[in-house]
PDB file of C-alpha atoms in Angstrom:
ATOM      1  CA  UNK E  16       0.000   0.000   0.000  1.00  0.00           C
ATOM      2  CA  UNK E  17       1.429   3.421  -0.846  1.00  0.00           C
ATOM      3  CA  UNK E  18       2.476   5.665   2.030  1.00  0.00           C
ATOM      4  CA  UNK E  19      -0.055   8.318   1.035  1.00  0.00           C
ATOM      5  CA  UNK E  20      -3.332   7.918  -0.768  1.00  0.00           C
ATOM      6  CA  UNK E  21      -4.884  10.773  -2.689  1.00  0.00           C
ATOM      7  CA  UNK E  22      -7.619   9.034  -4.624  1.00  0.00           C
ATOM      8  CA  UNK E  23     -10.839  10.647  -5.831  1.00  0.00           C
ATOM      9  CA  UNK E  24     -13.712   9.460  -3.707  1.00  0.00           C
ATOM     10  CA  UNK E  25     -11.685   8.531  -0.634  1.00  0.00           C
ATOM     11  CA  UNK E  26     -12.978  11.510   1.324  1.00  0.00           C
ATOM     12  CA  UNK E  27     -16.576  10.758   0.420  1.00  0.00           C
ATOM     13  CA  UNK E  28     -16.158   7.113   1.437  1.00  0.00           C
ATOM     14  CA  UNK E  29     -14.592   8.124   4.746  1.00  0.00           C
ATOM     15  CA  UNK E  30     -17.490  10.474   5.438  1.00  0.00           C
ATOM     16  CA  UNK E  31     -20.065   7.827   4.551  1.00  0.00           C
ATOM     17  CA  UNK E  32     -18.339   5.250   6.754  1.00  0.00           C
ATOM     18  CA  UNK E  33     -18.136   7.716   9.659  1.00  0.00           C
ATOM     19  CA  UNK E  34     -21.809   8.594   9.353  1.00  0.00           C
ATOM     20  CA  UNK E  35     -22.766   4.910   9.044  1.00  0.00           C
ATOM     21  CA  UNK E  36     -20.785   4.288  12.244  1.00  0.00           C
ATOM     22  CA  UNK E  37     -22.895   6.972  13.932  1.00  0.00           C
ATOM     23  CA  UNK E  38     -19.942   9.211  14.740  1.00  0.00           C
ATOM     24  CA  UNK E  39     -19.575  12.963  14.467  1.00  0.00           C
ATOM     25  CA  UNK E  40     -16.369  14.444  13.114  1.00  0.00           C
ATOM     26  CA  UNK E  41     -15.450  15.470  16.665  1.00  0.00           C
ATOM     27  CA  UNK E  42     -16.037  11.962  18.029  1.00  0.00           C
ATOM     28  CA  UNK E  43     -14.030  10.341  15.236  1.00  0.00           C
ATOM     29  CA  UNK E  44     -11.206  12.830  15.700  1.00  0.00           C
ATOM     30  CA  UNK E  45     -11.000  12.132  19.425  1.00  0.00           C
ATOM     31  CA  UNK E  46     -10.955   8.351  18.898  1.00  0.00           C
ATOM     32  CA  UNK E  47      -8.295   8.653  16.188  1.00  0.00           C
ATOM     33  CA  UNK E  48      -6.121  11.150  18.047  1.00  0.00           C
ATOM     34  CA  UNK E  49      -6.699  13.851  15.435  1.00  0.00           C
ATOM     35  CA  UNK E  50      -8.201  17.328  15.529  1.00  0.00           C
ATOM     36  CA  UNK E  51     -11.733  17.790  14.162  1.00  0.00           C
ATOM     37  CA  UNK E  52     -10.568  20.123  11.355  1.00  0.00           C
ATOM     38  CA  UNK E  53      -8.256  17.332  10.139  1.00  0.00           C
ATOM     39  CA  UNK E  54     -11.260  15.020   9.724  1.00  0.00           C
ATOM     40  CA  UNK E  55     -13.047  17.736   7.750  1.00  0.00           C
ATOM     41  CA  UNK E  56     -10.011  18.308   5.522  1.00  0.00           C
ATOM     42  CA  UNK E  57      -9.647  14.575   4.885  1.00  0.00           C
ATOM     43  CA  UNK E  58     -13.340  14.164   4.048  1.00  0.00           C
ATOM     44  CA  UNK E  59     -13.190  17.066   1.589  1.00  0.00           C
ATOM     45  CA  UNK E  60      -9.983  15.625   0.141  1.00  0.00           C
ATOM     46  CA  UNK E  61      -7.980  18.682   1.131  1.00  0.00           C
ATOM     47  CA  UNK E  62      -5.512  16.568   3.093  1.00  0.00           C
ATOM     48  CA  UNK E  63      -3.747  13.333   2.223  1.00  0.00           C
ATOM     49  CA  UNK E  64      -4.223  10.216   4.333  1.00  0.00           C
ATOM     50  CA  UNK E  65      -1.266   8.050   5.302  1.00  0.00           C
ATOM     51  CA  UNK E  66      -1.476   4.273   5.081  1.00  0.00           C
ATOM     52  CA  UNK E  67      -1.479   4.070   8.876  1.00  0.00           C
ATOM     53  CA  UNK E  68      -4.316   6.567   9.152  1.00  0.00           C
ATOM     54  CA  UNK E  69      -6.273   4.662   6.522  1.00  0.00           C
ATOM     55  CA  UNK E  70      -5.974   1.473   8.586  1.00  0.00           C
ATOM     56  CA  UNK E  71      -7.093   3.355  11.696  1.00  0.00           C
ATOM     57  CA  UNK E  72     -10.131   4.787   9.905  1.00  0.00           C
ATOM     58  CA  UNK E  73     -11.073   1.338   8.591  1.00  0.00           C
ATOM     59  CA  UNK E  74     -10.778  -0.190  12.047  1.00  0.00           C
ATOM     60  CA  UNK E  75     -12.804   2.551  13.735  1.00  0.00           C
ATOM     61  CA  UNK E  76     -15.531   2.524  11.081  1.00  0.00           C
ATOM     62  CA  UNK E  77     -15.622  -1.288  10.745  1.00  0.00           C
ATOM     63  CA  UNK E  78     -14.975  -1.258   7.000  1.00  0.00           C
ATOM     64  CA  UNK E  79     -12.136  -2.624   4.894  1.00  0.00           C
ATOM     65  CA  UNK E  80      -9.329  -0.499   3.546  1.00  0.00           C
ATOM     66  CA  UNK E  81     -10.204  -1.966   0.140  1.00  0.00           C
ATOM     67  CA  UNK E  82     -13.682  -0.458   0.369  1.00  0.00           C
ATOM     68  CA  UNK E  83     -12.295   2.901   1.464  1.00  0.00           C
ATOM     69  CA  UNK E  84      -9.942   2.885  -1.520  1.00  0.00           C
ATOM     70  CA  UNK E  85     -12.795   2.118  -3.898  1.00  0.00           C
ATOM     71  CA  UNK E  86     -11.604  -1.365  -4.753  1.00  0.00           C
ATOM     72  CA  UNK E  87     -14.305  -3.861  -5.682  1.00  0.00           C
ATOM     73  CA  UNK E  88     -15.744  -5.545  -2.613  1.00  0.00           C
ATOM     74  CA  UNK E  89     -17.952  -8.541  -3.152  1.00  0.00           C
ATOM     75  CA  UNK E  90     -21.436  -7.961  -1.858  1.00  0.00           C
ATOM     76  CA  UNK E  91     -23.808 -10.847  -2.164  1.00  0.00           C
ATOM     77  CA  UNK E  92     -27.459 -10.127  -1.437  1.00  0.00           C
ATOM     78  CA  UNK E  93     -28.152 -13.851  -1.008  1.00  0.00           C
ATOM     79  CA  UNK E  94     -25.596 -14.024   1.803  1.00  0.00           C
ATOM     80  CA  UNK E  95     -27.167 -11.022   3.495  1.00  0.00           C
ATOM     81  CA  UNK E  96     -30.592 -12.630   3.269  1.00  0.00           C
ATOM     82  CA  UNK E  97     -29.218 -15.932   4.604  1.00  0.00           C
ATOM     83  CA  UNK E  98     -27.674 -14.120   7.569  1.00  0.00           C
ATOM     84  CA  UNK E  99     -30.994 -12.464   8.374  1.00  0.00           C
ATOM     85  CA  UNK E 100     -32.737 -15.839   8.196  1.00  0.00           C
ATOM     86  CA  UNK E 101     -30.126 -17.472  10.442  1.00  0.00           C
ATOM     87  CA  UNK E 102     -30.795 -14.880  13.129  1.00  0.00           C
ATOM     88  CA  UNK E 103     -34.352 -16.154  13.532  1.00  0.00           C
ATOM     89  CA  UNK E 104     -33.404 -19.828  14.016  1.00  0.00           C
ATOM     90  CA  UNK E 105     -33.522 -21.638  17.327  1.00  0.00           C
ATOM     91  CA  UNK E 106     -30.099 -22.502  18.763  1.00  0.00           C
ATOM     92  CA  UNK E 107     -30.471 -26.225  17.972  1.00  0.00           C
ATOM     93  CA  UNK E 108     -31.441 -25.518  14.360  1.00  0.00           C
ATOM     94  CA  UNK E 109     -28.584 -23.060  13.971  1.00  0.00           C
ATOM     95  CA  UNK E 110     -26.133 -25.722  15.156  1.00  0.00           C
ATOM     96  CA  UNK E 111     -27.489 -28.097  12.503  1.00  0.00           C
ATOM     97  CA  UNK E 112     -27.106 -25.479   9.771  1.00  0.00           C
ATOM     98  CA  UNK E 113     -23.542 -24.749  10.902  1.00  0.00           C
ATOM     99  CA  UNK E 114     -22.655 -28.457  10.712  1.00  0.00           C
ATOM    100  CA  UNK E 115     -24.046 -28.629   7.169  1.00  0.00           C
ATOM    101  CA  UNK E 116     -22.043 -25.559   6.143  1.00  0.00           C
ATOM    102  CA  UNK E 117     -18.930 -27.042   7.728  1.00  0.00           C
ATOM    103  CA  UNK E 118     -19.410 -30.266   5.750  1.00  0.00           C
ATOM    104  CA  UNK E 119     -19.558 -28.282   2.490  1.00  0.00           C
ATOM    105  CA  UNK E 120     -16.337 -26.455   3.346  1.00  0.00           C
ATOM    106  CA  UNK E 121     -14.544 -29.768   3.874  1.00  0.00           C
ATOM    107  CA  UNK E 122     -15.435 -31.039   0.405  1.00  0.00           C
TER     108      UNK E 122
END
């Protein structure tokens, strides 16, 4: 990964991820050890982001650095639907499903 990233869209993705995480610029800045104006400058792409900062943003916002950089990230709607359905299963049924999934992975 390059030391500095200055890619179009990075600032917008950082802002979206911050908002999705339910954080204000001030909250994010405090958690990242930055000043609030730095977050604003980064989100408006007026300041470069180091590789280390990028990793810290990704960790705080619970997103991948690949997503932040605009790289293709596989998103499968069927997997999302399956996850929602699994949440409604009883514990015993969930254990059965997990054993079936495990058997497929071994093949």
